[in-house]
Amino acid sequence: MIITFDGYRWKELFNGADSSHLFGKKFTSQDSTWRVKKYWAKTAEERRAKLMPFFWSTIASNGQIYGNRNYGNQVDVSNKFWFSYPGYNEIFTGYPDTLINSNSHPANHNVNVLEFLHQLPAFKGKVATYTSWDTFSKILNQERAGFPINAGYTNVKGEQLSDVQQMLNDLQWWLPKDYGMGERHDAITYALAKEHVKLHHPRVLQISFIETDALAHSGKYDFYLDAANYNDRMIADLWSYMQKDPFYKDQTTFIITEDHGRGNEDSWQHHYYTVPHSNEIFLAVMGPDTQAMGEIKTKGQLYQNQLAQTIAAFLGVKFENGHTIGKPITSVLSKP
């Protein structure tokens, strides 16, 4: 299971709500009393637990969380652009391609780890992607990939759709297009992905959210916190469901990361190679093959280009696509 946030700062993940934005009026428009009660506390540990309860209970107890730069523990992108298409290409191909320098780049010429796995007999018909951003149809090269990619405002297709799938196909079009026609609400993406899990039991599933990035670009810090909070709750819901399903119980790994970071202070809305800190990301891993070490507080350096080979390694496969790609992250792959 590979889950990505989009442009979510490590500062909120590890420190919780930022007081300068939460208490200020520039980026917060909702009821301040309710918002402060929901997200504010005196210590970073209390604040982050309020914001991301699943991360700081279940994952912190049973997995590993990297990227708290307060301890010198760093996770960075390797590509030089620090925005979405280059970041997602790096995650799934392991190769920070300098040719991919725009979100409008054509269908990806690089082979990604999901299509590589889908070509293997053990995973044929057992790989799927559900994403809120429509550009994933190009990032993962839908025409070439061969596995289901439901990206953005796209109906699930099939001759025998469930009632839930039919309802969600309709509902996504009835909801307001708050982020334009290229970015679907995360709740629809998650619900479609969960229904796919129930119906088809994929061995490899990718879910990619978008609303943390969309709301940050809009300068809505309070809604940005809300998006992070309910993305965390969606992940919790899926973990809970899978741990009750004999097919997945105690046999499932969650890998959670993101495409890029974003700036600090007033530049928190933005990300690009000209915006400092946009290269700073995080990584969380939890599953039966990963030692429970919690938040990693030692100095260290991981890179985004290591994720593709790490995904493959969890499945006992070596990923190759004709490029020199990042090495697997060994610390998440072994359990005593």
mmCIF file of C-alpha atoms in Angstrom, residues 73-332:
data_model
loop_
_atom_site.group_PDB
_atom_site.id
_atom_site.type_symbol
_atom_site.label_atom_id
_atom_site.label_comp_id
_atom_site.label_asym_id
_atom_site.label_seq_id
_atom_site.Cartn_x
_atom_site.Cartn_y
_atom_site.Cartn_z
ATOM 1 C CA ASN A 73 16.740 13.363 10.454
ATOM 2 C CA GLN A 74 16.230 14.332 6.840
ATOM 3 C CA VAL A 75 14.245 13.065 3.885
ATOM 4 C CA ASP A 76 14.708 15.022 0.662
ATOM 5 C CA VAL A 77 13.750 14.930 -2.975
ATOM 6 C CA SER A 78 16.619 14.311 -5.389
ATOM 7 C CA ASN A 79 15.112 16.108 -8.389
ATOM 8 C CA LYS A 80 16.008 19.768 -8.765
ATOM 9 C CA PHE A 81 12.536 21.136 -9.423
ATOM 10 C CA TRP A 82 10.623 20.593 -6.153
ATOM 11 C CA PHE A 83 7.088 20.279 -7.485
ATOM 12 C CA SER A 84 4.611 17.521 -8.244
ATOM 13 C CA TYR A 85 5.234 15.733 -11.563
ATOM 14 C CA PRO A 86 9.012 15.510 -11.000
ATOM 15 C CA GLY A 87 8.391 14.362 -7.423
ATOM 16 C CA TYR A 88 5.912 11.639 -8.275
ATOM 17 C CA ASN A 89 8.120 10.488 -11.133
ATOM 18 C CA GLU A 90 10.979 10.181 -8.657
ATOM 19 C CA ILE A 91 8.866 8.225 -6.155
ATOM 20 C CA PHE A 92 7.630 5.664 -8.662
ATOM 21 C CA THR A 93 10.569 5.376 -11.065
ATOM 22 C CA GLY A 94 13.469 5.926 -8.658
ATOM 23 C CA TYR A 95 15.005 8.245 -11.226
ATOM 24 C CA PRO A 96 14.993 12.079 -10.874
ATOM 25 C CA ASP A 97 14.646 12.781 -14.580
ATOM 26 C CA THR A 98 15.739 16.297 -15.575
ATOM 27 C CA LEU A 99 13.557 16.076 -18.692
ATOM 28 C CA ILE A 100 10.446 16.122 -16.524
ATOM 29 C CA ASN A 101 10.382 19.807 -15.647
ATOM 30 C CA SER A 102 6.689 20.674 -15.911
ATOM 31 C CA ASN A 103 3.348 19.461 -14.588
ATOM 32 C CA SER A 104 2.242 19.578 -18.220
ATOM 33 C CA HIS A 105 4.897 17.070 -19.297
ATOM 34 C CA PRO A 106 3.544 14.406 -21.677
ATOM 35 C CA ALA A 107 2.976 10.776 -20.705
ATOM 36 C CA ASN A 108 5.982 9.567 -18.743
ATOM 37 C CA HIS A 109 8.621 7.790 -20.826
ATOM 38 C CA ASN A 110 10.113 6.192 -17.693
ATOM 39 C CA VAL A 111 8.867 2.793 -16.532
ATOM 40 C CA ASN A 112 7.436 2.989 -13.013
ATOM 41 C CA VAL A 113 7.541 0.328 -10.316
ATOM 42 C CA LEU A 114 3.784 -0.273 -10.431
ATOM 43 C CA GLU A 115 3.724 -1.203 -14.103
ATOM 44 C CA PHE A 116 6.923 -3.224 -13.609
ATOM 45 C CA LEU A 117 5.183 -5.247 -10.918
ATOM 46 C CA HIS A 118 2.008 -5.597 -12.975
ATOM 47 C CA GLN A 119 4.001 -7.275 -15.742
ATOM 48 C CA LEU A 120 5.056 -10.050 -13.360
ATOM 49 C CA PRO A 121 2.748 -13.096 -13.175
ATOM 50 C CA ALA A 122 2.343 -12.843 -9.384
ATOM 51 C CA PHE A 123 0.940 -9.309 -9.660
ATOM 52 C CA LYS A 124 -0.921 -9.416 -12.980
ATOM 53 C CA GLY A 125 -4.364 -7.945 -12.418
ATOM 54 C CA LYS A 126 -3.502 -7.176 -8.780
ATOM 55 C CA VAL A 127 -2.233 -3.571 -9.096
ATOM 56 C CA ALA A 128 -4.417 -0.450 -8.998
ATOM 57 C CA THR A 129 -4.167 3.324 -8.541
ATOM 58 C CA TYR A 130 -6.704 5.849 -7.245
ATOM 59 C CA THR A 131 -5.623 9.480 -7.176
ATOM 60 C CA SER A 132 -7.254 12.876 -6.741
ATOM 61 C CA TRP A 133 -5.017 14.573 -9.333
ATOM 62 C CA ASP A 134 -5.780 13.775 -12.963
ATOM 63 C CA THR A 135 -2.126 14.163 -14.038
ATOM 64 C CA PHE A 136 -1.366 10.698 -12.651
ATOM 65 C CA SER A 137 -2.742 9.316 -15.894
ATOM 66 C CA LYS A 138 0.401 10.810 -17.476
ATOM 67 C CA ILE A 139 2.795 10.302 -14.565
ATOM 68 C CA LEU A 140 2.127 6.559 -14.595
ATOM 69 C CA ASN A 141 1.531 6.466 -18.377
ATOM 70 C CA GLN A 142 -1.963 5.005 -18.339
ATOM 71 C CA GLU A 143 -1.927 3.860 -21.957
ATOM 72 C CA ARG A 144 1.230 1.815 -21.439
ATOM 73 C CA ALA A 145 0.834 0.739 -17.817
ATOM 74 C CA GLY A 146 -1.893 -1.861 -18.276
ATOM 75 C CA PHE A 147 -3.377 -1.650 -14.768
ATOM 76 C CA PRO A 148 -6.381 0.433 -13.578
ATOM 77 C CA ILE A 149 -5.544 4.111 -12.992
ATOM 78 C CA ASN A 150 -8.481 6.167 -11.761
ATOM 79 C CA ALA A 151 -7.185 9.734 -11.653
ATOM 80 C CA GLY A 152 -9.110 12.926 -11.059
ATOM 81 C CA TYR A 153 -12.682 13.188 -12.293
ATOM 82 C CA THR A 154 -12.841 9.730 -13.839
ATOM 83 C CA ASN A 155 -15.669 7.249 -13.465
ATOM 84 C CA VAL A 156 -14.916 3.685 -12.447
ATOM 85 C CA LYS A 157 -15.762 1.498 -15.424
ATOM 86 C CA GLY A 158 -16.992 -2.065 -15.586
ATOM 87 C CA GLU A 159 -19.984 -4.210 -16.457
ATOM 88 C CA GLN A 160 -20.887 -5.105 -12.877
ATOM 89 C CA LEU A 161 -20.239 -2.068 -10.715
ATOM 90 C CA SER A 162 -21.273 -2.177 -7.075
ATOM 91 C CA ASP A 163 -23.920 0.188 -5.742
ATOM 92 C CA VAL A 164 -21.158 2.103 -3.959
ATOM 93 C CA GLN A 165 -19.141 2.535 -7.165
ATOM 94 C CA GLN A 166 -22.188 3.735 -9.072
ATOM 95 C CA MET A 167 -23.052 6.195 -6.323
ATOM 96 C CA LEU A 168 -19.489 7.562 -6.150
ATOM 97 C CA ASN A 169 -19.333 7.885 -9.941
ATOM 98 C CA ASP A 170 -22.355 10.202 -9.703
ATOM 99 C CA LEU A 171 -21.378 11.973 -6.491
ATOM 100 C CA GLN A 172 -18.002 13.180 -7.744
ATOM 101 C CA TRP A 173 -19.764 15.123 -10.496
ATOM 102 C CA TRP A 174 -22.426 16.554 -8.173
ATOM 103 C CA LEU A 175 -19.899 18.023 -5.726
ATOM 104 C CA PRO A 176 -18.584 21.553 -6.346
ATOM 105 C CA LYS A 177 -15.317 21.653 -8.293
ATOM 106 C CA ASP A 178 -13.484 23.522 -5.547
ATOM 107 C CA TYR A 179 -10.025 22.950 -7.053
ATOM 108 C CA GLY A 180 -10.920 22.974 -10.733
ATOM 109 C CA MET A 181 -11.512 20.061 -13.066
ATOM 110 C CA GLY A 182 -8.063 18.550 -12.529
ATOM 111 C CA GLU A 183 -8.294 17.856 -8.783
ATOM 112 C CA ARG A 184 -11.010 15.683 -7.246
ATOM 113 C CA HIS A 185 -12.017 15.717 -3.592
ATOM 114 C CA ASP A 186 -9.928 13.277 -1.544
ATOM 115 C CA ALA A 187 -13.016 11.764 0.066
ATOM 116 C CA ILE A 188 -14.187 10.463 -3.323
ATOM 117 C CA THR A 189 -10.745 9.126 -4.170
ATOM 118 C CA TYR A 190 -10.481 7.333 -0.844
ATOM 119 C CA ALA A 191 -13.972 5.853 -0.973
ATOM 120 C CA LEU A 192 -13.396 4.516 -4.498
ATOM 121 C CA ALA A 193 -10.065 3.005 -3.454
ATOM 122 C CA LYS A 194 -11.580 1.331 -0.390
ATOM 123 C CA GLU A 195 -14.372 -0.157 -2.481
ATOM 124 C CA HIS A 196 -11.761 -1.513 -4.909
ATOM 125 C CA VAL A 197 -10.014 -3.168 -1.970
ATOM 126 C CA LYS A 198 -13.275 -4.782 -0.858
ATOM 127 C CA LEU A 199 -14.183 -6.040 -4.305
ATOM 128 C CA HIS A 200 -10.841 -7.019 -5.837
ATOM 129 C CA HIS A 201 -8.258 -7.491 -3.060
ATOM 130 C CA PRO A 202 -5.302 -5.973 -4.949
ATOM 131 C CA ARG A 203 -1.796 -6.890 -3.821
ATOM 132 C CA VAL A 204 -0.431 -3.443 -4.699
ATOM 133 C CA LEU A 205 -2.520 -0.291 -4.300
ATOM 134 C CA GLN A 206 -1.577 3.363 -4.642
ATOM 135 C CA ILE A 207 -3.715 6.163 -3.213
ATOM 136 C CA SER A 208 -2.659 9.775 -3.743
ATOM 137 C CA PHE A 209 -4.375 12.708 -2.044
ATOM 138 C CA ILE A 210 -4.272 16.324 -3.259
ATOM 139 C CA GLU A 211 -6.123 18.647 -0.882
ATOM 140 C CA THR A 212 -3.256 19.627 1.430
ATOM 141 C CA ASP A 213 -1.511 21.125 -1.596
ATOM 142 C CA ALA A 214 -4.607 22.634 -3.175
ATOM 143 C CA LEU A 215 -5.638 24.370 0.038
ATOM 144 C CA ALA A 216 -2.121 25.563 0.808
ATOM 145 C CA HIS A 217 -1.877 27.194 -2.615
ATOM 146 C CA SER A 218 -5.163 28.940 -1.824
ATOM 147 C CA GLY A 219 -3.676 30.310 1.408
ATOM 148 C CA LYS A 220 -6.271 28.528 3.578
ATOM 149 C CA TYR A 221 -4.169 27.298 6.483
ATOM 150 C CA ASP A 222 -7.158 26.225 8.579
ATOM 151 C CA PHE A 223 -8.563 24.109 5.747
ATOM 152 C CA TYR A 224 -5.060 22.769 5.058
ATOM 153 C CA LEU A 225 -4.952 21.473 8.635
ATOM 154 C CA ASP A 226 -8.394 19.947 8.160
ATOM 155 C CA ALA A 227 -7.242 18.168 5.002
ATOM 156 C CA ALA A 228 -4.224 16.690 6.776
ATOM 157 C CA ASN A 229 -6.449 15.604 9.653
ATOM 158 C CA TYR A 230 -8.992 13.784 7.531
ATOM 159 C CA ASN A 231 -6.331 12.254 5.269
ATOM 160 C CA ASP A 232 -4.881 10.792 8.469
ATOM 161 C CA ARG A 233 -8.330 9.482 9.414
ATOM 162 C CA MET A 234 -8.836 7.912 5.991
ATOM 163 C CA ILE A 235 -5.538 6.068 6.354
ATOM 164 C CA ALA A 236 -6.640 4.925 9.810
ATOM 165 C CA ASP A 237 -9.949 3.690 8.400
ATOM 166 C CA LEU A 238 -8.240 1.694 5.657
ATOM 167 C CA TRP A 239 -5.726 0.160 8.073
ATOM 168 C CA SER A 240 -8.549 -0.835 10.407
ATOM 169 C CA TYR A 241 -10.526 -2.415 7.575
ATOM 170 C CA MET A 242 -7.541 -4.345 6.222
ATOM 171 C CA GLN A 243 -6.614 -5.666 9.647
ATOM 172 C CA LYS A 244 -10.093 -7.213 9.848
ATOM 173 C CA ASP A 245 -9.810 -8.857 6.418
ATOM 174 C CA PRO A 246 -7.986 -12.230 6.514
ATOM 175 C CA PHE A 247 -6.478 -11.495 3.083
ATOM 176 C CA TYR A 248 -4.618 -8.447 4.450
ATOM 177 C CA LYS A 249 -4.411 -8.927 8.215
ATOM 178 C CA ASP A 250 -0.795 -8.860 9.445
ATOM 179 C CA GLN A 251 0.400 -9.166 5.837
ATOM 180 C CA THR A 252 0.116 -5.561 4.679
ATOM 181 C CA THR A 253 2.678 -2.757 4.593
ATOM 182 C CA PHE A 254 1.714 0.909 4.417
ATOM 183 C CA ILE A 255 4.296 3.253 2.850
ATOM 184 C CA ILE A 256 3.300 6.910 3.295
ATOM 185 C CA THR A 257 5.187 9.856 1.803
ATOM 186 C CA GLU A 258 4.760 12.891 -0.454
ATOM 187 C CA ASP A 259 5.901 14.537 -3.677
ATOM 188 C CA HIS A 260 7.480 17.742 -2.289
ATOM 189 C CA GLY A 261 7.510 20.059 0.705
ATOM 190 C CA ARG A 262 6.791 23.780 0.789
ATOM 191 C CA GLY A 263 8.147 27.029 2.151
ATOM 192 C CA ASN A 264 8.116 28.513 5.640
ATOM 193 C CA GLU A 265 6.407 31.602 7.093
ATOM 194 C CA ASP A 266 4.480 33.540 4.425
ATOM 195 C CA SER A 267 5.974 31.404 1.651
ATOM 196 C CA TRP A 268 4.294 28.293 3.130
ATOM 197 C CA GLN A 269 1.727 28.565 0.322
ATOM 198 C CA HIS A 270 4.314 27.875 -2.336
ATOM 199 C CA HIS A 271 6.863 25.321 -3.485
ATOM 200 C CA TYR A 272 9.460 25.394 -6.252
ATOM 201 C CA TYR A 273 13.229 25.263 -6.478
ATOM 202 C CA THR A 274 13.269 29.003 -5.744
ATOM 203 C CA VAL A 275 11.322 28.474 -2.479
ATOM 204 C CA PRO A 276 13.618 27.222 0.315
ATOM 205 C CA HIS A 277 12.533 24.028 2.115
ATOM 206 C CA SER A 278 10.368 22.789 -0.779
ATOM 207 C CA ASN A 279 12.707 19.802 -1.090
ATOM 208 C CA GLU A 280 11.989 18.608 2.475
ATOM 209 C CA ILE A 281 9.616 15.638 2.799
ATOM 210 C CA PHE A 282 8.774 12.790 5.183
ATOM 211 C CA LEU A 283 8.389 9.016 5.121
ATOM 212 C CA ALA A 284 6.396 6.616 7.298
ATOM 213 C CA VAL A 285 6.373 2.825 7.006
ATOM 214 C CA MET A 286 4.398 0.249 8.961
ATOM 215 C CA GLY A 287 3.876 -3.451 8.381
ATOM 216 C CA PRO A 288 4.898 -6.977 9.357
ATOM 217 C CA ASP A 289 8.407 -6.675 7.887
ATOM 218 C CA THR A 290 9.245 -3.344 9.540
ATOM 219 C CA GLN A 291 10.703 -3.071 13.019
ATOM 220 C CA ALA A 292 8.683 -0.857 15.375
ATOM 221 C CA MET A 293 11.089 2.041 16.000
ATOM 222 C CA GLY A 294 8.614 4.927 16.039
ATOM 223 C CA GLU A 295 9.853 8.438 15.312
ATOM 224 C CA ILE A 296 13.473 8.297 14.190
ATOM 225 C CA LYS A 297 15.381 10.873 16.238
ATOM 226 C CA THR A 298 18.915 10.157 15.024
ATOM 227 C CA LYS A 299 20.744 12.099 12.327
ATOM 228 C CA GLY A 300 20.332 10.543 8.915
ATOM 229 C CA GLN A 301 19.559 11.169 5.274
ATOM 230 C CA LEU A 302 17.059 9.432 3.012
ATOM 231 C CA TYR A 303 16.030 10.393 -0.512
ATOM 232 C CA GLN A 304 12.847 10.185 -2.509
ATOM 233 C CA ASN A 305 14.543 8.173 -5.255
ATOM 234 C CA GLN A 306 14.942 5.242 -2.837
ATOM 235 C CA LEU A 307 11.217 4.590 -2.589
ATOM 236 C CA ALA A 308 10.631 2.721 -5.857
ATOM 237 C CA GLN A 309 13.226 0.062 -5.069
ATOM 238 C CA THR A 310 11.955 -0.109 -1.478
ATOM 239 C CA ILE A 311 8.413 -0.812 -2.708
ATOM 240 C CA ALA A 312 9.735 -3.624 -4.893
ATOM 241 C CA ALA A 313 11.923 -5.013 -2.117
ATOM 242 C CA PHE A 314 8.936 -5.459 0.197
ATOM 243 C CA LEU A 315 7.517 -7.754 -2.470
ATOM 244 C CA GLY A 316 10.740 -9.690 -2.970
ATOM 245 C CA VAL A 317 11.467 -8.149 -6.362
ATOM 246 C CA LYS A 318 14.345 -6.097 -7.778
ATOM 247 C CA PHE A 319 13.038 -3.173 -9.806
ATOM 248 C CA GLU A 320 14.837 -2.257 -13.036
ATOM 249 C CA ASN A 321 13.902 0.315 -15.665
ATOM 250 C CA GLY A 322 17.144 1.037 -17.523
ATOM 251 C CA HIS A 323 18.257 3.858 -15.205
ATOM 252 C CA THR A 324 20.449 4.054 -12.131
ATOM 253 C CA ILE A 325 17.852 4.297 -9.380
ATOM 254 C CA GLY A 326 17.990 4.800 -5.641
ATOM 255 C CA LYS A 327 18.896 1.915 -3.360
ATOM 256 C CA PRO A 328 16.247 0.395 -1.065
ATOM 257 C CA ILE A 329 15.882 1.721 2.472
ATOM 258 C CA THR A 330 17.207 -1.226 4.466
ATOM 259 C CA SER A 331 16.113 0.098 7.873
ATOM 260 C CA VAL A 332 12.430 -0.422 7.037
#
